[in-house]
């Protein structure tokens, strides 16, 4: 069972890392688009240079967020493999944006789905079919 748990933790880490990489790629693309827009709206070479520097800063920030999220996800996988308290997986955004951390309780509510009894796949008041 332990190897199955390791496989699940590894898959969760891979999915969280892929999400962090996709988020970083999106932030890099937004930085490039913003730089091009700023360069088009000005004639001043200093402002164009400032736009380029701003783009590089945003791209670096996106990469740092991605690496930080990957490090967190690796730590979460290691804790999950050892049976320790699970901190969850995360995908970080840019400044001013919240980041999402998921835990095991996010995917399986303890109270059951609306209209269904807890720990049951049948609606409330209905019994499983008898064979």
XYZ file of C-alpha atoms in Angstrom:
131
model
C 0.000 0.000 0.000
C 2.899 2.309 0.686
C 4.066 2.234 -2.948
C 0.522 3.132 -4.044
C 0.579 6.091 -1.708
C 3.955 7.166 -3.118
C 2.544 6.947 -6.631
C -0.453 9.074 -5.708
C 1.719 11.669 -3.975
C 4.049 11.752 -6.970
C 1.114 12.222 -9.348
C -0.270 15.056 -7.212
C 3.134 16.716 -7.166
C 3.458 16.383 -10.950
C 0.023 17.912 -11.491
C 0.770 20.804 -9.130
C 4.148 21.370 -10.813
C 2.501 21.412 -14.237
C -0.010 23.975 -12.998
C 2.788 26.120 -11.556
C 4.692 25.944 -14.865
C 1.580 26.875 -16.841
C 0.934 29.805 -14.499
C 4.539 31.007 -14.930
C 4.270 30.719 -18.729
C 1.079 32.769 -18.662
C 2.739 35.439 -16.505
C 5.744 35.583 -18.869
C 3.426 36.014 -21.859
C 1.515 38.770 -20.067
C 4.804 40.532 -19.265
C 5.872 40.408 -22.918
C 2.496 41.700 -24.120
C 2.555 44.531 -21.582
C 6.068 45.501 -22.660
C 5.042 45.619 -26.322
C 2.023 47.744 -25.461
C 4.135 50.173 -23.444
C 6.717 50.408 -26.231
C 4.013 51.167 -28.793
C 2.523 54.005 -26.758
C 5.750 55.956 -26.261
C 8.511 57.502 -28.338
C 10.888 58.156 -25.481
C 13.815 55.675 -25.547
C 14.105 55.838 -21.746
C 10.481 54.761 -21.303
C 11.038 51.941 -23.798
C 14.040 50.778 -21.799
C 11.990 51.012 -18.583
C 9.313 48.831 -20.204
C 11.948 46.235 -21.088
C 13.327 46.256 -17.547
C 9.801 45.899 -16.140
C 9.217 42.901 -18.414
C 12.409 41.241 -17.226
C 11.423 41.832 -13.588
C 7.973 40.321 -14.119
C 9.453 37.304 -15.901
C 11.978 36.764 -13.108
C 9.237 37.091 -10.506
C 7.130 34.473 -12.342
C 10.084 32.059 -12.438
C 10.792 32.559 -8.739
C 7.143 31.883 -7.894
C 7.246 28.707 -9.998
C 10.402 27.442 -8.299
C 9.005 28.261 -4.854
C 5.778 26.391 -5.639
C 7.751 23.382 -6.917
C 9.844 23.308 -3.732
C 6.668 23.473 -1.631
C 5.057 20.703 -3.679
C 8.111 18.474 -3.273
C 8.029 19.013 0.485
C 4.306 18.208 0.498
C 4.965 14.976 -1.406
C 7.701 13.945 0.996
C 5.465 14.617 3.998
C 2.636 12.708 2.372
C 4.893 9.728 1.690
C 6.056 9.589 5.299
C 2.533 9.928 6.667
C 3.141 13.325 8.250
C 0.667 16.210 8.291
C -0.070 17.150 4.694
C 0.372 20.884 3.927
C -1.306 20.681 0.501
C -0.156 21.587 -2.991
C -0.105 25.113 -4.317
C 0.052 27.217 -7.414
C 1.299 30.742 -6.856
C 0.123 33.842 -8.689
C 1.826 37.181 -9.093
C 1.851 40.064 -6.647
C -1.611 41.110 -5.556
C -3.104 37.738 -6.430
C -3.986 35.017 -3.993
C -2.593 31.559 -4.416
C -4.549 28.375 -4.008
C -3.489 25.604 -1.664
C -5.384 22.344 -1.921
C -5.523 19.719 0.763
C -7.034 16.277 0.979
C -10.201 17.689 2.580
C -10.852 19.870 -0.488
C -11.623 16.826 -2.627
C -13.691 14.726 -0.217
C -16.176 16.629 1.960
C -16.948 14.841 5.198
C -20.610 15.861 5.180
C -21.445 14.209 1.867
C -22.698 15.680 -1.372
C -25.937 17.630 -1.385
C -28.832 15.194 -1.550
C -26.685 12.213 -0.676
C -26.008 10.641 2.685
C -22.437 10.840 3.931
C -20.388 7.823 2.801
C -23.123 6.733 0.392
C -23.507 6.828 -3.355
C -27.291 6.556 -3.111
C -29.632 9.524 -2.544
C -31.062 9.959 0.942
C -34.029 7.705 1.566
C -33.082 5.285 -1.203
C -31.567 1.898 -0.565
C -29.196 0.062 -2.869
C -30.923 -2.355 -5.228
C -31.338 -5.888 -3.916
C -30.258 -8.705 -6.185
